[in-house]
Every structure is written in C-alpha cells, then in structure tokens.
PDB file of C-alpha atoms and ligand atoms in Angstrom:
ATOM      1  CA  UNK A   1     -11.642  14.008 -33.962  1.00 92.00           C
ATOM      2  CA  UNK A   2     -10.828  11.976 -30.646  1.00 91.00           C
ATOM      3  CA  UNK A   3     -11.582   8.641 -32.262  1.00 96.00           C
ATOM      4  CA  UNK A   4      -9.757   5.782 -30.350  1.00 95.00           C
ATOM      5  CA  UNK A   5      -7.784   8.222 -28.176  1.00 94.00           C
ATOM      6  CA  UNK A   6      -7.987   7.422 -24.626  1.00 93.00           C
ATOM      7  CA  UNK A   7      -8.001   9.772 -21.728  1.00 93.00           C
ATOM      8  CA  UNK A   8     -10.141  12.707 -20.798  1.00 95.00           C
ATOM      9  CA  UNK A   9      -9.030  16.386 -21.266  1.00 95.00           C
ATOM     10  CA  UNK A  10     -10.617  17.403 -18.005  1.00 96.00           C
ATOM     11  CA  UNK A  11     -11.057  20.925 -19.666  1.00 96.00           C
ATOM     12  CA  UNK A  12      -7.492  21.534 -19.019  1.00 97.00           C
ATOM     13  CA  UNK A  13      -4.435  22.277 -21.027  1.00 97.00           C
ATOM     14  CA  UNK A  14      -1.808  19.669 -21.270  1.00 96.00           C
ATOM     15  CA  UNK A  15       0.328  21.090 -18.475  1.00 97.00           C
ATOM     16  CA  UNK A  16      -2.554  21.864 -16.298  1.00 97.00           C
ATOM     17  CA  UNK A  17      -3.927  18.355 -16.727  1.00 97.00           C
ATOM     18  CA  UNK A  18      -0.443  16.794 -15.935  1.00 96.00           C
ATOM     19  CA  UNK A  19      -0.372  18.984 -12.821  1.00 97.00           C
ATOM     20  CA  UNK A  20      -3.815  17.893 -11.794  1.00 97.00           C
ATOM     21  CA  UNK A  21      -3.152  14.321 -12.204  1.00 97.00           C
ATOM     22  CA  UNK A  22       0.239  14.448 -10.419  1.00 97.00           C
ATOM     23  CA  UNK A  23      -1.324  15.992  -7.528  1.00 97.00           C
ATOM     24  CA  UNK A  24      -4.171  13.662  -7.594  1.00 97.00           C
ATOM     25  CA  UNK A  25      -1.887  10.708  -7.701  1.00 97.00           C
ATOM     26  CA  UNK A  26       0.418  12.021  -4.793  1.00 97.00           C
ATOM     27  CA  UNK A  27      -2.645  12.524  -2.816  1.00 97.00           C
ATOM     28  CA  UNK A  28      -3.952   9.097  -3.395  1.00 97.00           C
ATOM     29  CA  UNK A  29      -0.706   7.264  -2.720  1.00 96.00           C
ATOM     30  CA  UNK A  30      -0.242   9.624   0.530  1.00 96.00           C
ATOM     31  CA  UNK A  31      -3.778   9.077   1.909  1.00 95.00           C
ATOM     32  CA  UNK A  32      -4.705   5.868   0.372  1.00 95.00           C
ATOM     33  CA  UNK A  33      -8.099   7.177  -0.269  1.00 95.00           C
ATOM     34  CA  UNK A  34      -9.300  10.366  -1.816  1.00 96.00           C
ATOM     35  CA  UNK A  35     -12.705  11.923  -2.644  1.00 96.00           C
ATOM     36  CA  UNK A  36     -13.021  13.617  -6.112  1.00 97.00           C
ATOM     37  CA  UNK A  37     -15.184  13.563  -9.312  1.00 97.00           C
ATOM     38  CA  UNK A  38     -15.667  10.346 -11.179  1.00 97.00           C
ATOM     39  CA  UNK A  39     -13.850  11.487 -14.223  1.00 97.00           C
ATOM     40  CA  UNK A  40     -10.947  12.635 -12.343  1.00 97.00           C
ATOM     41  CA  UNK A  41     -10.962   9.337 -10.407  1.00 97.00           C
ATOM     42  CA  UNK A  42     -10.851   7.368 -13.427  1.00 97.00           C
ATOM     43  CA  UNK A  43      -7.893   9.398 -14.735  1.00 97.00           C
ATOM     44  CA  UNK A  44      -6.093   9.107 -11.716  1.00 97.00           C
ATOM     45  CA  UNK A  45      -6.725   5.416 -11.852  1.00 97.00           C
ATOM     46  CA  UNK A  46      -4.875   5.235 -15.118  1.00 96.00           C
ATOM     47  CA  UNK A  47      -1.867   7.014 -13.816  1.00 96.00           C
ATOM     48  CA  UNK A  48      -1.643   5.481 -10.358  1.00 97.00           C
ATOM     49  CA  UNK A  49      -2.026   1.907 -11.360  1.00 96.00           C
ATOM     50  CA  UNK A  50       0.833   2.183 -13.813  1.00 96.00           C
ATOM     51  CA  UNK A  51       3.087   3.716 -11.181  1.00 96.00           C
ATOM     52  CA  UNK A  52       2.279   1.074  -8.647  1.00 96.00           C
ATOM     53  CA  UNK A  53       3.012  -1.769 -11.225  1.00 95.00           C
ATOM     54  CA  UNK A  54       6.308  -0.008 -11.983  1.00 93.00           C
ATOM     55  CA  UNK A  55       7.174   0.052  -8.417  1.00 93.00           C
ATOM     56  CA  UNK A  56       6.183  -3.342  -8.013  1.00 92.00           C
ATOM     57  CA  UNK A  57       8.312  -4.606 -10.951  1.00 90.00           C
ATOM     58  CA  UNK A  58      11.195  -2.764  -9.550  1.00 88.00           C
ATOM     59  CA  UNK A  59      11.087  -4.738  -6.376  1.00 81.00           C
ATOM     60  CA  UNK A  60      11.083  -7.880  -8.378  1.00 79.00           C
ATOM     61  CA  UNK A  61      14.127  -6.679 -10.322  1.00 74.00           C
ATOM     62  CA  UNK A  62      15.731  -5.909  -6.961  1.00 70.00           C
ATOM     63  CA  UNK A  63      15.040  -9.548  -5.877  1.00 68.00           C
ATOM     64  CA  UNK A  64      16.704 -11.016  -9.120  1.00 69.00           C
ATOM     65  CA  UNK A  65      19.644  -8.713  -8.899  1.00 65.00           C
ATOM     66  CA  UNK A  66      20.274  -9.890  -5.289  1.00 63.00           C
ATOM     67  CA  UNK A  67      20.476 -13.351  -6.782  1.00 62.00           C
ATOM     68  CA  UNK A  68      22.764 -12.568  -9.504  1.00 63.00           C
ATOM     69  CA  UNK A  69      25.034 -10.234  -7.403  1.00 62.00           C
ATOM     70  CA  UNK A  70      25.298  -6.680  -8.417  1.00 62.00           C
ATOM     71  CA  UNK A  71      28.578  -5.369  -9.665  1.00 70.00           C
ATOM     72  CA  UNK A  72      29.293  -3.025  -6.862  1.00 76.00           C
ATOM     73  CA  UNK A  73      28.015  -1.926  -3.539  1.00 77.00           C
ATOM     74  CA  UNK A  74      26.691   1.312  -4.961  1.00 78.00           C
ATOM     75  CA  UNK A  75      24.893  -0.535  -7.854  1.00 77.00           C
ATOM     76  CA  UNK A  76      23.311  -2.826  -5.509  1.00 77.00           C
ATOM     77  CA  UNK A  77      21.971   0.032  -3.375  1.00 78.00           C
ATOM     78  CA  UNK A  78      20.721   1.822  -6.528  1.00 79.00           C
ATOM     79  CA  UNK A  79      18.771  -1.380  -7.517  1.00 78.00           C
ATOM     80  CA  UNK A  80      17.423  -1.874  -4.293  1.00 76.00           C
ATOM     81  CA  UNK A  81      16.044   1.496  -3.856  1.00 76.00           C
ATOM     82  CA  UNK A  82      13.917   0.847  -7.062  1.00 79.00           C
ATOM     83  CA  UNK A  83      16.722   1.827  -9.757  1.00 82.00           C
ATOM     84  CA  UNK A  84      15.611   3.871 -12.789  1.00 87.00           C
ATOM     85  CA  UNK A  85      11.983   3.138 -12.046  1.00 90.00           C
ATOM     86  CA  UNK A  86      12.108   5.288  -8.923  1.00 92.00           C
ATOM     87  CA  UNK A  87      13.577   8.201 -10.613  1.00 92.00           C
ATOM     88  CA  UNK A  88      10.952   8.009 -13.496  1.00 93.00           C
ATOM     89  CA  UNK A  89       8.179   7.863 -10.977  1.00 95.00           C
ATOM     90  CA  UNK A  90       9.652  10.803  -9.084  1.00 95.00           C
ATOM     91  CA  UNK A  91       9.179  12.951 -12.170  1.00 95.00           C
ATOM     92  CA  UNK A  92       5.490  12.810 -11.420  1.00 96.00           C
ATOM     93  CA  UNK A  93       5.459  12.516  -7.761  1.00 96.00           C
ATOM     94  CA  UNK A  94       7.314  15.353  -6.309  1.00 94.00           C
ATOM     95  CA  UNK A  95       7.030  14.482  -2.779  1.00 95.00           C
ATOM     96  CA  UNK A  96      10.019  12.127  -1.802  1.00 94.00           C
ATOM     97  CA  UNK A  97       8.249  10.704   1.169  1.00 96.00           C
ATOM     98  CA  UNK A  98       5.462   9.531  -1.091  1.00 96.00           C
ATOM     99  CA  UNK A  99       7.784   8.095  -3.522  1.00 95.00           C
ATOM    100  CA  UNK A 100       9.507   6.181  -0.809  1.00 93.00           C
ATOM    101  CA  UNK A 101       6.051   5.066   0.536  1.00 94.00           C
ATOM    102  CA  UNK A 102       5.342   3.855  -2.815  1.00 95.00           C
ATOM    103  CA  UNK A 103       8.351   1.713  -3.390  1.00 93.00           C
ATOM    104  CA  UNK A 104       8.728   0.635   0.083  1.00 91.00           C
ATOM    105  CA  UNK A 105       5.305   0.110   1.562  1.00 93.00           C
ATOM    106  CA  UNK A 106       2.725   0.008  -1.261  1.00 94.00           C
ATOM    107  CA  UNK A 107       4.777  -1.920  -3.777  1.00 93.00           C
ATOM    108  CA  UNK A 108       5.143  -4.615  -0.930  1.00 91.00           C
ATOM    109  CA  UNK A 109       1.741  -4.819   0.035  1.00 92.00           C
ATOM    110  CA  UNK A 110       0.374  -5.269  -3.504  1.00 93.00           C
ATOM    111  CA  UNK A 111       3.016  -7.848  -4.521  1.00 91.00           C
ATOM    112  CA  UNK A 112       0.652 -10.562  -5.122  1.00 92.00           C
ATOM    113  CA  UNK A 113      -2.103  -8.513  -6.634  1.00 93.00           C
ATOM    114  CA  UNK A 114      -1.989  -8.917 -10.520  1.00 94.00           C
ATOM    115  CA  UNK A 115      -3.098  -4.968 -11.199  1.00 93.00           C
ATOM    116  CA  UNK A 116      -6.565  -3.595 -10.166  1.00 95.00           C
ATOM    117  CA  UNK A 117      -4.901  -1.881  -7.022  1.00 96.00           C
ATOM    118  CA  UNK A 118      -7.556   0.738  -6.920  1.00 96.00           C
ATOM    119  CA  UNK A 119     -11.154   0.926  -6.199  1.00 95.00           C
ATOM    120  CA  UNK A 120     -13.559   3.794  -7.336  1.00 96.00           C
ATOM    121  CA  UNK A 121     -16.924   3.986  -5.556  1.00 95.00           C
ATOM    122  CA  UNK A 122     -19.583   6.454  -6.843  1.00 95.00           C
ATOM    123  CA  UNK A 123     -21.122   8.751  -4.321  1.00 95.00           C
ATOM    124  CA  UNK A 124     -23.846  10.525  -6.234  1.00 94.00           C
ATOM    125  CA  UNK A 125     -24.051  14.097  -7.537  1.00 95.00           C
ATOM    126  CA  UNK A 126     -22.257  17.110  -5.725  1.00 94.00           C
ATOM    127  CA  UNK A 127     -24.408  20.208  -4.752  1.00 93.00           C
ATOM    128  CA  UNK A 128     -23.495  22.984  -7.093  1.00 95.00           C
ATOM    129  CA  UNK A 129     -22.657  21.756 -10.401  1.00 96.00           C
ATOM    130  CA  UNK A 130     -24.088  18.220 -10.174  1.00 95.00           C
ATOM    131  CA  UNK A 131     -20.758  16.625 -10.828  1.00 96.00           C
ATOM    132  CA  UNK A 132     -20.753  12.917 -10.149  1.00 96.00           C
ATOM    133  CA  UNK A 133     -18.542  12.422  -7.232  1.00 96.00           C
ATOM    134  CA  UNK A 134     -16.562   9.251  -6.223  1.00 96.00           C
ATOM    135  CA  UNK A 135     -14.140   7.889  -3.676  1.00 96.00           C
ATOM    136  CA  UNK A 136     -10.971   6.224  -5.111  1.00 96.00           C
ATOM    137  CA  UNK A 137      -8.925   4.039  -2.618  1.00 95.00           C
ATOM    138  CA  UNK A 138      -6.121   1.484  -2.787  1.00 95.00           C
ATOM    139  CA  UNK A 139      -7.788  -1.751  -2.404  1.00 93.00           C
ATOM    140  CA  UNK A 140      -5.024  -3.308  -0.112  1.00 91.00           C
ATOM    141  CA  UNK A 141      -5.134  -0.215   2.222  1.00 91.00           C
ATOM    142  CA  UNK A 142      -8.843  -0.200   2.689  1.00 85.00           C
ATOM    143  CA  UNK A 143      -9.882  -3.535   4.053  1.00 72.00           C
ATOM    144  CA  UNK A 144     -12.230  -5.576   1.649  1.00 54.00           C
ATOM    145  CA  UNK A 145     -15.616  -6.133   2.981  1.00 48.00           C
ATOM    146  CA  UNK A 146     -15.203  -5.345   6.533  1.00 50.00           C
ATOM    147  CA  UNK A 147     -16.611  -1.963   7.637  1.00 50.00           C
ATOM    148  CA  UNK A 148     -14.236   0.756   7.821  1.00 49.00           C
ATOM    149  CA  UNK A 149     -15.482   4.139   9.125  1.00 51.00           C
ATOM    150  CA  UNK A 150     -14.298   7.325   7.519  1.00 50.00           C
ATOM    151  CA  UNK A 151     -13.341  10.357   9.535  1.00 49.00           C
ATOM    152  CA  UNK A 152     -16.128  12.487   7.802  1.00 46.00           C
ATOM    153  CA  UNK A 153     -15.933  13.268   4.085  1.00 45.00           C
ATOM    154  CA  UNK A 154     -13.201  15.873   4.024  1.00 43.00           C
ATOM    155  CA  UNK A 155     -10.358  13.786   2.325  1.00 43.00           C
ATOM    156  CA  UNK A 156      -7.617  15.800   0.239  1.00 39.00           C
ATOM    157  CA  UNK A 157      -8.992  18.046  -2.364  1.00 39.00           C
ATOM    158  CA  UNK A 158      -7.112  17.695  -5.754  1.00 39.00           C
ATOM    159  CA  UNK A 159      -4.736  20.579  -5.374  1.00 41.00           C
ATOM    160  CA  UNK A 160      -4.700  20.446  -1.652  1.00 38.00           C
ATOM    161  CA  UNK A 161      -1.679  20.205   0.795  1.00 40.00           C
ATOM    162  CA  UNK A 162       1.257  21.172  -1.480  1.00 40.00           C
ATOM    163  CA  UNK A 163       2.624  23.504   1.083  1.00 41.00           C
ATOM    164  CA  UNK A 164       2.736  21.405   4.251  1.00 39.00           C
ATOM    165  CA  UNK A 165       3.444  18.053   2.346  1.00 38.00           C
ATOM    166  CA  UNK A 166       7.213  17.884   2.507  1.00 41.00           C
ATOM    167  CA  UNK A 167       7.342  18.308   6.361  1.00 41.00           C
ATOM    168  CA  UNK A 168       4.286  16.454   7.364  1.00 40.00           C
ATOM    169  CA  UNK A 169       4.290  13.606   4.710  1.00 40.00           C
ATOM    170  CA  UNK A 170       6.252  11.145   6.718  1.00 41.00           C
ATOM    171  CA  UNK A 171       4.088  11.788   9.912  1.00 41.00           C
ATOM    172  CA  UNK A 172       0.886  11.539   7.780  1.00 43.00           C
ATOM    173  CA  UNK A 173       2.046   8.229   6.418  1.00 42.00           C
ATOM    174  CA  UNK A 174       2.759   6.875   9.796  1.00 42.00           C
ATOM    175  CA  UNK A 175      -0.626   8.298  11.353  1.00 42.00           C
ATOM    176  CA  UNK A 176      -2.504   6.767   8.529  1.00 42.00           C
ATOM    177  CA  UNK A 177      -1.040   3.264   9.338  1.00 41.00           C
ATOM    178  CA  UNK A 178      -1.612   3.907  12.933  1.00 42.00           C
ATOM    179  CA  UNK A 179      -5.446   5.050  12.655  1.00 41.00           C
ATOM    180  CA  UNK A 180      -6.278   2.121  10.361  1.00 43.00           C
ATOM    181  CA  UNK A 181      -6.730  -0.405  12.998  1.00 43.00           C
ATOM    182  CA  UNK A 182      -8.685   2.090  15.168  1.00 41.00           C
ATOM    183  CA  UNK A 183     -10.930   2.724  12.399  1.00 42.00           C
ATOM    184  CA  UNK A 184     -11.802  -0.697  11.798  1.00 42.00           C
ATOM    185  CA  UNK A 185     -13.495  -0.938  15.109  1.00 41.00           C
ATOM    186  CA  UNK A 186     -15.097   2.634  14.876  1.00 42.00           C
ATOM    187  CA  UNK A 187     -18.249   1.727  12.838  1.00 42.00           C
ATOM    188  CA  UNK A 188     -19.822  -0.080  15.799  1.00 41.00           C
ATOM    189  CA  UNK A 189     -20.174   3.260  17.149  1.00 40.00           C
ATOM    190  CA  UNK A 190     -22.009   4.825  14.505  1.00 35.00           C
TER     191      UNK A 190
ATOM    192  CA  UNK B   1     -30.466  30.559 -45.840  1.00 90.00           C
ATOM    193  CA  UNK B   2     -33.716  28.484 -45.905  1.00 93.00           C
ATOM    194  CA  UNK B   3     -36.394  29.905 -43.581  1.00 94.00           C
ATOM    195  CA  UNK B   4     -39.887  28.746 -42.603  1.00 93.00           C
ATOM    196  CA  UNK B   5     -42.468  29.744 -45.004  1.00 94.00           C
ATOM    197  CA  UNK B   6     -45.347  29.915 -42.363  1.00 94.00           C
ATOM    198  CA  UNK B   7     -45.357  30.245 -38.628  1.00 94.00           C
ATOM    199  CA  UNK B   8     -47.154  27.245 -36.942  1.00 93.00           C
ATOM    200  CA  UNK B   9     -49.565  27.294 -34.250  1.00 96.00           C
ATOM    201  CA  UNK B  10     -48.784  26.826 -30.489  1.00 96.00           C
ATOM    202  CA  UNK B  11     -50.940  23.916 -30.812  1.00 97.00           C
ATOM    203  CA  UNK B  12     -48.658  22.360 -33.308  1.00 96.00           C
ATOM    204  CA  UNK B  13     -45.643  22.674 -31.319  1.00 95.00           C
ATOM    205  CA  UNK B  14     -47.236  21.578 -28.185  1.00 96.00           C
ATOM    206  CA  UNK B  15     -48.601  18.557 -29.908  1.00 97.00           C
ATOM    207  CA  UNK B  16     -44.986  17.630 -31.074  1.00 96.00           C
ATOM    208  CA  UNK B  17     -43.684  18.163 -27.414  1.00 96.00           C
ATOM    209  CA  UNK B  18     -46.197  15.822 -25.996  1.00 97.00           C
ATOM    210  CA  UNK B  19     -43.593  13.152 -26.616  1.00 96.00           C
ATOM    211  CA  UNK B  20     -40.882  14.933 -24.514  1.00 96.00           C
ATOM    212  CA  UNK B  21     -41.074  13.014 -21.126  1.00 95.00           C
ATOM    213  CA  UNK B  22     -38.923  13.075 -18.251  1.00 95.00           C
ATOM    214  CA  UNK B  23     -38.238   9.511 -16.808  1.00 95.00           C
ATOM    215  CA  UNK B  24     -37.871   8.747 -13.106  1.00 94.00           C
ATOM    216  CA  UNK B  25     -34.324   7.934 -12.099  1.00 93.00           C
ATOM    217  CA  UNK B  26     -33.762   4.276 -11.444  1.00 94.00           C
ATOM    218  CA  UNK B  27     -33.882   3.344  -7.699  1.00 94.00           C
ATOM    219  CA  UNK B  28     -32.692   0.484  -5.744  1.00 94.00           C
ATOM    220  CA  UNK B  29     -33.123  -0.473  -2.105  1.00 95.00           C
ATOM    221  CA  UNK B  30     -30.178  -0.152   0.116  1.00 94.00           C
ATOM    222  CA  UNK B  31     -29.381  -3.466   1.643  1.00 93.00           C
ATOM    223  CA  UNK B  32     -28.124  -1.811   4.837  1.00 92.00           C
ATOM    224  CA  UNK B  33     -30.787   0.741   5.774  1.00 93.00           C
ATOM    225  CA  UNK B  34     -33.570  -0.098   3.305  1.00 94.00           C
ATOM    226  CA  UNK B  35     -34.008   3.290   2.050  1.00 94.00           C
ATOM    227  CA  UNK B  36     -34.285   3.991  -1.827  1.00 95.00           C
ATOM    228  CA  UNK B  37     -31.045   5.063  -3.390  1.00 95.00           C
ATOM    229  CA  UNK B  38     -29.503   5.307  -6.828  1.00 95.00           C
ATOM    230  CA  UNK B  39     -28.060   1.963  -8.079  1.00 95.00           C
ATOM    231  CA  UNK B  40     -24.349   1.527  -8.186  1.00 95.00           C
ATOM    232  CA  UNK B  41     -23.926   4.350  -5.653  1.00 95.00           C
ATOM    233  CA  UNK B  42     -22.997   4.518  -2.263  1.00 95.00           C
ATOM    234  CA  UNK B  43     -26.054   4.975  -0.013  1.00 94.00           C
ATOM    235  CA  UNK B  44     -26.364   8.402   0.866  1.00 93.00           C
ATOM    236  CA  UNK B  45     -28.393   7.821   3.988  1.00 92.00           C
ATOM    237  CA  UNK B  46     -26.142   5.183   5.672  1.00 92.00           C
ATOM    238  CA  UNK B  47     -22.800   5.655   3.644  1.00 92.00           C
ATOM    239  CA  UNK B  48     -22.636   1.779   2.892  1.00 92.00           C
ATOM    240  CA  UNK B  49     -21.787   0.025  -0.384  1.00 92.00           C
ATOM    241  CA  UNK B  50     -21.108  -3.585  -0.808  1.00 89.00           C
ATOM    242  CA  UNK B  51     -21.643  -4.233   2.796  1.00 87.00           C
ATOM    243  CA  UNK B  52     -18.998  -1.917   3.990  1.00 87.00           C
ATOM    244  CA  UNK B  53     -19.170   1.639   5.295  1.00 86.00           C
ATOM    245  CA  UNK B  54     -17.773   4.019   2.667  1.00 86.00           C
ATOM    246  CA  UNK B  55     -18.458   7.255   4.144  1.00 86.00           C
ATOM    247  CA  UNK B  56     -20.057   8.688   7.276  1.00 86.00           C
ATOM    248  CA  UNK B  57     -22.999  10.731   6.174  1.00 85.00           C
ATOM    249  CA  UNK B  58     -22.949  14.186   7.478  1.00 80.00           C
ATOM    250  CA  UNK B  59     -26.470  14.029   9.162  1.00 70.00           C
ATOM    251  CA  UNK B  60     -25.604  10.951  11.334  1.00 53.00           C
TER     252      UNK B  60
HETATM  253 ZN1   ZN C   1     -28.149   2.656   3.217  1.00 82.78          ZN
END
C-alpha cells in the first residue's frame, strides 16, 4: 500500500524516474518555463523548489560567512560559490552552466520570496493520450500579471537537449534574459 | 466458483443501465475572449489565464 507515501511513480523505475526528474528540473532552471504533463510538472515542482531553497540558503550562509570572516581565501571562495550545497545540487543538475545560473542568478532573484518559486498552469488534454498538460514556470522569471507572449508552444521536452546543452547553455541563458523584455511588448501584436 | 443461476434478459440489464449517464464537462467563460472553456485551464482559444497570455494558440 502506498498510504502516506508522497510522490508519483510516473510508471518508471526508480532510476528512470530520477533521470526524468533531473532532466525536467534542469530544463526548467535553464528555460524558466517548460511544457509537460500535470503529473510531471507537480513532481518537478517538488524537486526544483527544494533546489532553489538550497541555493538561496547557501547565499545567506555566504553573507554571514563574509561577516564572520572565513578562515582562508580558499574557504571564502568555496563558501561564496555556494559551498557544499552547490556540490549536492550538482549531483542532480549535470549541467554546470545551469548550476551556476541557479546559484548566481535564480537564488538572487528569489531571495525575498518565502517559497513558492514555481507556478503550474493547466492547459487541457493532449491529443493522442488525453494526458492533462501544463506549463510550469519560475514565478520571478515570468512577470506576474503582465501579458507575456510565448514563442509558440514548443518548449523543451522532458528528455530534450542533453546533447547540445553543455556548449549552448550559457548562450541560452543569456538569450533568455535578452528576449524577455522583447516578449513583454510582443502580445500587442497578436 | 459461484455462478449465475439464470440468464437475465436484455431488458433487465438495460433497465439497470438507465442510470449510467454521462455528465457534461463543466464550462466557464473566458474573461478575455468570452468563449466557453474548461475551468482552471488556460483558454485554448486565446491562450490567456488570469489576465495574462500563457501560450499562443496554434490557429492565431
Ligand atoms: Zn480566451
């Protein structure tokens, strides 16, 4: 019986499930907004929220360490980079650029948000297997109520861009930042 | 294994099934484009939810 056991199996073995969720979490942190099924979105939320909190707390530790004064230059550098938390998150997020993005950009942006970093919006059923689909996005990277147009609905699929990730990731992140303001003005057109 | 003692008529089964009814899906009106849509879902017609454009529908 699965009484009081949280989490969905997603019809996968433990390792397959871990791989799926790692991929989804990486994609979400990289693109800030992905399109998937509601079940996977909710599982991804469980994983990603904890990672973001981890990164955020590491930043706080960084600030207090600066106050106390770390024992050596090396120790200071380690703490500033996120310390042990960064290594632990890197066990799940295999893309270094995405880990850097999480600790340097995302953790800072969400600093004042007490949890609830993600938003899930239901889209209705998919043609084919009638699975309920959803968009999951990082709240602080997808402006609140202002209209934000989306470049069609072809965001990263769950297992998607593993191959081109390491090289392109940095560019992607920069691009996402760059296109965000442009998108804000776009909805008037459609 | 227990088994039915008698076959029952088509009428009998059909009478029982008169209570099997499909219910219409709940509908709500999209505040943006005023078409009917499923509640708590992004509008498939205009792609808006909560006053904000979420997706760009394929047909627009
Ligand atoms: Zn609408």
